[in-house]
Structure formats: structure tokens, C-alpha cells
Coordinates of C-alpha atoms and ligand atoms in Angstrom, one line a residue:
M1 CA -8.6 -1.8 13.8
T2 CA -12.3 -2.3 13.2
R3 CA -14.0 -4.7 15.5
E4 CA -14.7 -7.0 12.6
Y5 CA -11.0 -8.0 12.5
S6 CA -10.3 -8.0 16.2
N7 CA -9.7 -11.7 16.4
I8 CA -6.8 -11.6 13.9
S9 CA -3.4 -11.9 15.4
M10 CA -1.0 -9.0 15.3
A11 CA 1.5 -11.3 13.6
V12 CA -0.8 -11.5 10.6
I13 CA -1.7 -7.8 10.7
R14 CA 2.0 -7.0 10.6
R15 CA 2.4 -9.0 7.4
L16 CA -0.4 -7.2 5.6
P17 CA 1.5 -4.0 4.7
K18 CA 4.0 -6.3 2.8
Y19 CA 1.2 -8.0 0.9
H20 CA -0.3 -4.6 0.2
R21 CA 3.0 -3.3 -1.2
Y22 CA 3.7 -6.3 -3.4
L23 CA 0.1 -6.3 -4.8
K24 CA 0.5 -2.6 -5.7
D25 CA 3.7 -3.5 -7.6
L26 CA 1.8 -6.3 -9.4
L27 CA -1.0 -3.9 -10.4
D28 CA 1.6 -1.4 -11.6
Q29 CA 3.0 -4.2 -13.8
E30 CA -0.6 -4.9 -15.0
T31 CA -0.6 -8.4 -13.4
Y32 CA -4.2 -9.0 -12.4
R33 CA -4.2 -12.6 -11.3
I34 CA -1.7 -14.5 -9.2
S35 CA -1.5 -17.9 -7.5
S36 CA -0.4 -18.3 -3.9
K37 CA 2.7 -20.1 -5.2
E38 CA 3.7 -17.2 -7.4
L39 CA 3.0 -14.7 -4.6
S40 CA 5.1 -16.9 -2.3
K41 CA 8.1 -16.6 -4.7
L42 CA 7.8 -12.9 -4.8
I43 CA 7.1 -12.2 -1.1
G44 CA 9.1 -14.9 0.5
F45 CA 6.3 -16.3 2.7
T46 CA 5.4 -19.9 2.1
A47 CA 2.3 -20.5 -0.1
S48 CA 0.6 -22.2 2.8
Q49 CA 1.4 -19.2 5.1
I50 CA -0.2 -16.9 2.4
R51 CA -3.3 -19.1 2.2
Q52 CA -3.6 -19.2 5.9
D53 CA -3.1 -15.4 6.3
L54 CA -5.6 -14.6 3.7
N55 CA -8.1 -17.1 5.0
C56 CA -8.3 -15.2 8.2
F57 CA -10.3 -12.6 6.3
G58 CA -12.6 -15.0 4.6
G59 CA -10.1 -16.0 1.8
F60 CA -10.1 -14.2 -1.5
G61 CA -8.6 -16.9 -3.6
Q62 CA -10.5 -19.3 -5.9
Q63 CA -9.4 -22.9 -6.4
G64 CA -7.6 -23.1 -9.7
Y65 CA -7.8 -19.4 -10.4
G66 CA -5.6 -17.9 -7.7
Y67 CA -6.1 -14.4 -6.4
N68 CA -7.6 -11.4 -8.1
V69 CA -4.8 -8.9 -7.5
E70 CA -6.9 -5.8 -7.6
E71 CA -9.6 -7.2 -5.3
L72 CA -7.0 -8.5 -2.8
Y73 CA -5.1 -5.2 -2.9
N74 CA -8.4 -3.3 -2.2
E75 CA -9.5 -5.7 0.5
I76 CA -6.2 -5.5 2.3
G77 CA -6.2 -1.8 2.1
K78 CA -9.7 -1.8 3.7
I79 CA -8.6 -4.2 6.4
L80 CA -5.6 -2.0 7.2
G81 CA -8.0 1.0 7.5
L82 CA -6.4 2.9 4.7
Y83 CA -8.3 5.5 2.7
Q84 CA -10.2 6.6 5.8
S85 CA -9.5 10.2 6.9
Y86 CA -6.7 10.5 9.4
P87 CA -6.1 14.2 10.3
T88 CA -2.5 14.2 11.6
V89 CA -0.2 16.6 13.4
I90 CA 3.6 16.4 13.8
V91 CA 5.2 17.6 17.0
G92 CA 8.9 18.6 16.5
A93 CA 9.6 20.3 13.2
G94 CA 13.3 19.4 13.1
N95 CA 15.1 17.0 10.7
L96 CA 12.7 14.1 11.1
G97 CA 9.5 16.0 11.5
Q98 CA 10.3 17.9 8.3
A99 CA 11.2 14.7 6.4
I100 CA 7.9 13.1 7.4
A101 CA 6.0 16.2 6.4
N102 CA 7.8 16.3 3.1
Y103 CA 6.9 12.8 2.2
T104 CA 3.7 13.0 0.2
N105 CA 3.0 9.3 -0.2
F106 CA 1.1 9.0 3.1
D107 CA -1.6 11.5 1.9
K108 CA -3.0 9.2 -0.7
F109 CA -3.8 6.6 2.0
G110 CA -5.7 9.2 4.1
F111 CA -3.0 10.6 6.4
S112 CA -3.2 14.3 6.0
T113 CA -0.7 16.4 7.9
L114 CA -2.6 19.4 9.0
A115 CA 0.1 21.2 11.0
L116 CA 3.6 20.9 12.6
F117 CA 4.3 22.1 16.1
D118 CA 7.6 23.3 17.6
S119 CA 8.8 25.1 20.7
N120 CA 11.6 26.9 18.9
P121 CA 10.4 30.5 18.0
K122 CA 12.7 30.4 14.9
M123 CA 10.7 27.5 13.5
I124 CA 7.2 28.9 14.2
G125 CA 5.6 30.4 11.1
M126 CA 7.8 28.4 8.7
R127 CA 6.1 26.3 6.1
I128 CA 7.1 22.7 5.2
R129 CA 5.5 21.7 1.9
D130 CA 2.9 24.4 2.6
I131 CA 2.1 23.0 6.0
A132 CA 2.6 25.7 8.7
V133 CA 4.7 25.2 11.8
H134 CA 2.7 26.4 14.9
D135 CA 3.7 27.1 18.5
V136 CA 3.4 24.0 20.5
D137 CA 1.4 26.0 23.1
Q138 CA -1.4 25.8 20.5
L139 CA -1.3 22.1 20.2
E140 CA -4.2 21.1 22.3
E141 CA -6.6 23.7 21.0
F142 CA -5.7 22.8 17.4
I143 CA -6.2 19.1 18.0
K144 CA -9.7 19.7 19.5
K145 CA -10.7 22.1 16.8
N146 CA -9.6 20.0 13.9
Q147 CA -10.5 16.6 15.3
V148 CA -7.0 15.4 14.8
R149 CA -6.7 11.6 15.1
I150 CA -2.9 11.0 15.0
G151 CA -0.1 12.7 16.6
V152 CA 3.5 12.1 15.4
I153 CA 6.2 12.6 18.0
C154 CA 9.5 13.9 16.5
T155 CA 10.8 15.8 19.5
P156 CA 13.9 15.1 21.6
K157 CA 13.5 12.2 24.0
K158 CA 13.4 14.4 27.1
V159 CA 10.2 16.1 26.2
A160 CA 8.5 13.2 24.4
Q161 CA 6.5 12.0 27.4
D162 CA 5.2 15.5 28.0
V163 CA 4.2 15.7 24.3
A164 CA 2.5 12.3 24.5
T165 CA 0.5 13.4 27.5
K166 CA -0.6 16.6 25.8
L167 CA -1.6 14.7 22.6
S168 CA -3.6 12.1 24.6
E169 CA -5.3 14.7 26.8
A170 CA -6.3 16.7 23.7
G171 CA -8.0 13.6 22.2
V172 CA -5.8 12.0 19.6
Q173 CA -6.6 8.3 19.0
G174 CA -3.2 7.2 18.0
I175 CA 0.4 8.2 18.4
W176 CA 3.3 7.4 16.0
N177 CA 6.3 7.7 18.2
F178 CA 9.8 8.2 16.8
A179 CA 11.4 9.4 20.1
P180 CA 13.6 6.7 21.6
I181 CA 11.5 6.2 24.8
D182 CA 8.5 4.1 25.7
I183 CA 5.8 6.6 26.2
K184 CA 3.0 6.0 28.7
V185 CA -0.5 7.0 27.7
P186 CA -4.0 5.7 28.6
E187 CA -4.6 2.3 27.1
E188 CA -7.4 3.4 24.7
I189 CA -4.7 5.3 22.8
I190 CA -2.9 3.2 20.3
V191 CA 0.9 3.7 20.2
E192 CA 3.1 2.6 17.3
N193 CA 6.8 3.0 17.9
V194 CA 9.4 3.4 15.1
H195 CA 13.0 2.9 16.0
L196 CA 15.3 2.9 13.0
S197 CA 18.2 2.2 15.3
E198 CA 16.8 -1.2 16.3
S199 CA 16.7 -2.2 12.6
L200 CA 20.2 -0.8 12.1
F201 CA 21.6 -2.7 15.1
T202 CA 20.1 -5.9 13.8
L203 CA 21.9 -5.3 10.5
S204 CA 25.1 -4.6 12.5
F205 CA 24.7 -7.8 14.4
L206 CA 24.2 -9.8 11.2
L207 CA 27.2 -8.2 9.6
S208 CA 29.4 -8.8 12.6
Q209 CA 28.4 -12.5 12.6
E210 CA 29.0 -12.8 9.0
F211 CA 32.3 -11.0 8.6
D212 CA 34.0 -11.0 12.0
Q213 CA 35.3 -14.5 11.6
E214 CA 37.3 -13.5 8.5
Ligands
NAI301 P1 15.9 17.8 15.7 O1 16.7 18.4 16.8 O2 16.3 18.1 14.3 O3 14.4 18.2 15.9 C1 13.7 18.2 17.1 C2 12.7 19.4 17.1 O4 11.9 19.3 18.2 C3 13.4 20.7 17.1 O5 12.9 21.6 16.1 C4 13.0 21.3 18.5 O6 12.9 22.7 18.5 C5 11.7 20.6 18.7 N1 11.3 20.6 20.1 C6 12.0 20.5 21.2 N2 11.3 20.5 22.3 C7 10.0 20.5 21.9 C8 8.7 20.6 22.6 N3 8.6 20.5 23.9 N4 7.6 20.7 21.8 C9 7.7 20.8 20.5 N5 8.9 20.7 19.8 C10 10.0 20.6 20.5 O7 15.9 16.2 15.9 P2 15.6 15.1 14.9 O8 16.8 14.6 14.3 O9 14.5 15.5 14.0 O10 15.1 13.9 15.8 C11 13.8 14.1 16.5 C12 13.5 12.9 17.4 O11 13.4 11.7 16.6 C13 14.6 12.6 18.4 O12 14.0 12.1 19.6 C14 15.4 11.5 17.8 O13 16.1 10.7 18.7 C15 14.3 10.7 17.1 N6 14.8 10.0 15.9 C16 14.2 8.8 15.8 C17 14.4 8.0 14.7 C18 13.7 6.7 14.7 O14 14.1 5.8 13.9 N7 12.7 6.5 15.4 C19 15.3 8.4 13.6 C20 15.9 9.7 13.8 C21 15.6 10.5 14.9

């Protein structure tokens, strides 16, 4: 996050990707102007929540006009730090690492996967969507040489802390951690965890509440 936005709460920041996604859909449908009320119907946040959120950044709406969809989309993208350059590496070239490497959509926002790393000799030398899998022993050297900013951890849990330490010592600024452990790294390194199972278990809770009484 740039310092300009450091006073904005994480709760607001976490809503921004959703605004960004819906605004993109509107642009794709050639909708160029929208009121907070209409946006509220689409997104499911209240109109006042939307006005409050967007006011945090100086407010892009105009009384009686609503929001300029394209301007808002671009501004939110900028606030989110998209379209900068984020050289990225993926550690662990198994099922998940390959799935992420194969997903091309991140590239257009600036996240370019330069390499994958694995410890399994059978994986080394493979190419996933034209991205080479290297020996994990070369990780630190590669990060330094290529000024890698983001490391993605897709290894088994038991080696994830070791990988996180290597990534941070080599100089990454951020870690996107998929391994099911809370990694510990120096506080200047930003860690974002993704745990699909937490979302799945929430679904399971809601399903069991809904249907177990039947
Ligand atoms: P996988 O077994 O297909 O792939 C793991 C890869 O890591 C293998 O290719 C293995 O050779 C490599 N590896 C092992 N030790 C290594 C090391 N020290 N350095 C570099 N590479 C190493 O496993 P899968 O299914 O891709 O899962 C990977 C991780 O992601 C696991 O920790 C799993 O629990 C987690 N996971 C997380 C999800 C989430 O929502 N966050 C969803 C699915 C998996």
C-alpha cells in the first residue's frame, strides 16, 4: 500500500477488489455511469456504505450524476497498486503451483510469474505455460538477480516456514502463502494467506445449520 492511503482501514481495502470486479463487469457491458444506489443493488453493500468507502479516497462521485465507472475502476485499480510491476516466483510446482502458474489473468494486472521452484528432481526443467521449473537451491540467487517482489508458497506445510525464511532473506517484499500454517517472517514483509478450507468449512457450517434440522 502506498503511504498516501495508509490511514484507510483494512476493512475498506478488503472491499475494494469487489468494487473493482463489478466495475469491470459494468465496463464490459458498456455502462459508463452508475449511482451509488444502483451499485448497491449490484454489489450488495448499502448505498451509504459505498459512499463512505469511496469518500475515503476523496470521493469520485458527483451529486446528481453518480459515478463515472471507468474513472472509478481506474482509480480503484491504482489504489490497489495494480498495473505496477510485480515480478513473482512460485515455490512448489505441484498441483496448486501449476494451477496458479497456468492462470493467465494475473499477468494483466502486473503479476508476472518469472519462475517456479521445486525440490523434486523430476519436476526441475519442466515448463508450465512456458515458465521453467528450477531447483529450489537456486531460489535465493534468482530472487536477487531478478528483483523478485512476491513469493508464492505452494509447498507442503512441513517445509513452508523454511521456504518463507528463504524468500524473506533473499529480499521479497510480499508472500502469498497457500500452505496451511502461519508463517513467521520479519514484519516489513507483507504476508497474505489464502486458505480455501476456511471458506469451505464456513459453507459446511451454513449448510449444516440450514439442513440438519430437516
Ligand atoms: P503437491 O504435492 O501437488 O505439490 C507440492 C510441491 O511442493 C511438490 O511438487 C513438491 O515436490 C514440492 N516441494 C516439496 N518440498 C519442497 C521444498 N522444500 N522446496 C520446493 N518445493 C518443494 O501439493 P498441492 O496440492 O499443490 O498443495 C501444495 C500446498 O498448498 C500444500 O501445503 C497444501 O496444503 C496447500 N493447499 C492450499 C490450499 C489453500 O486454499 N490455501 C488449497 C490446496 C492446497
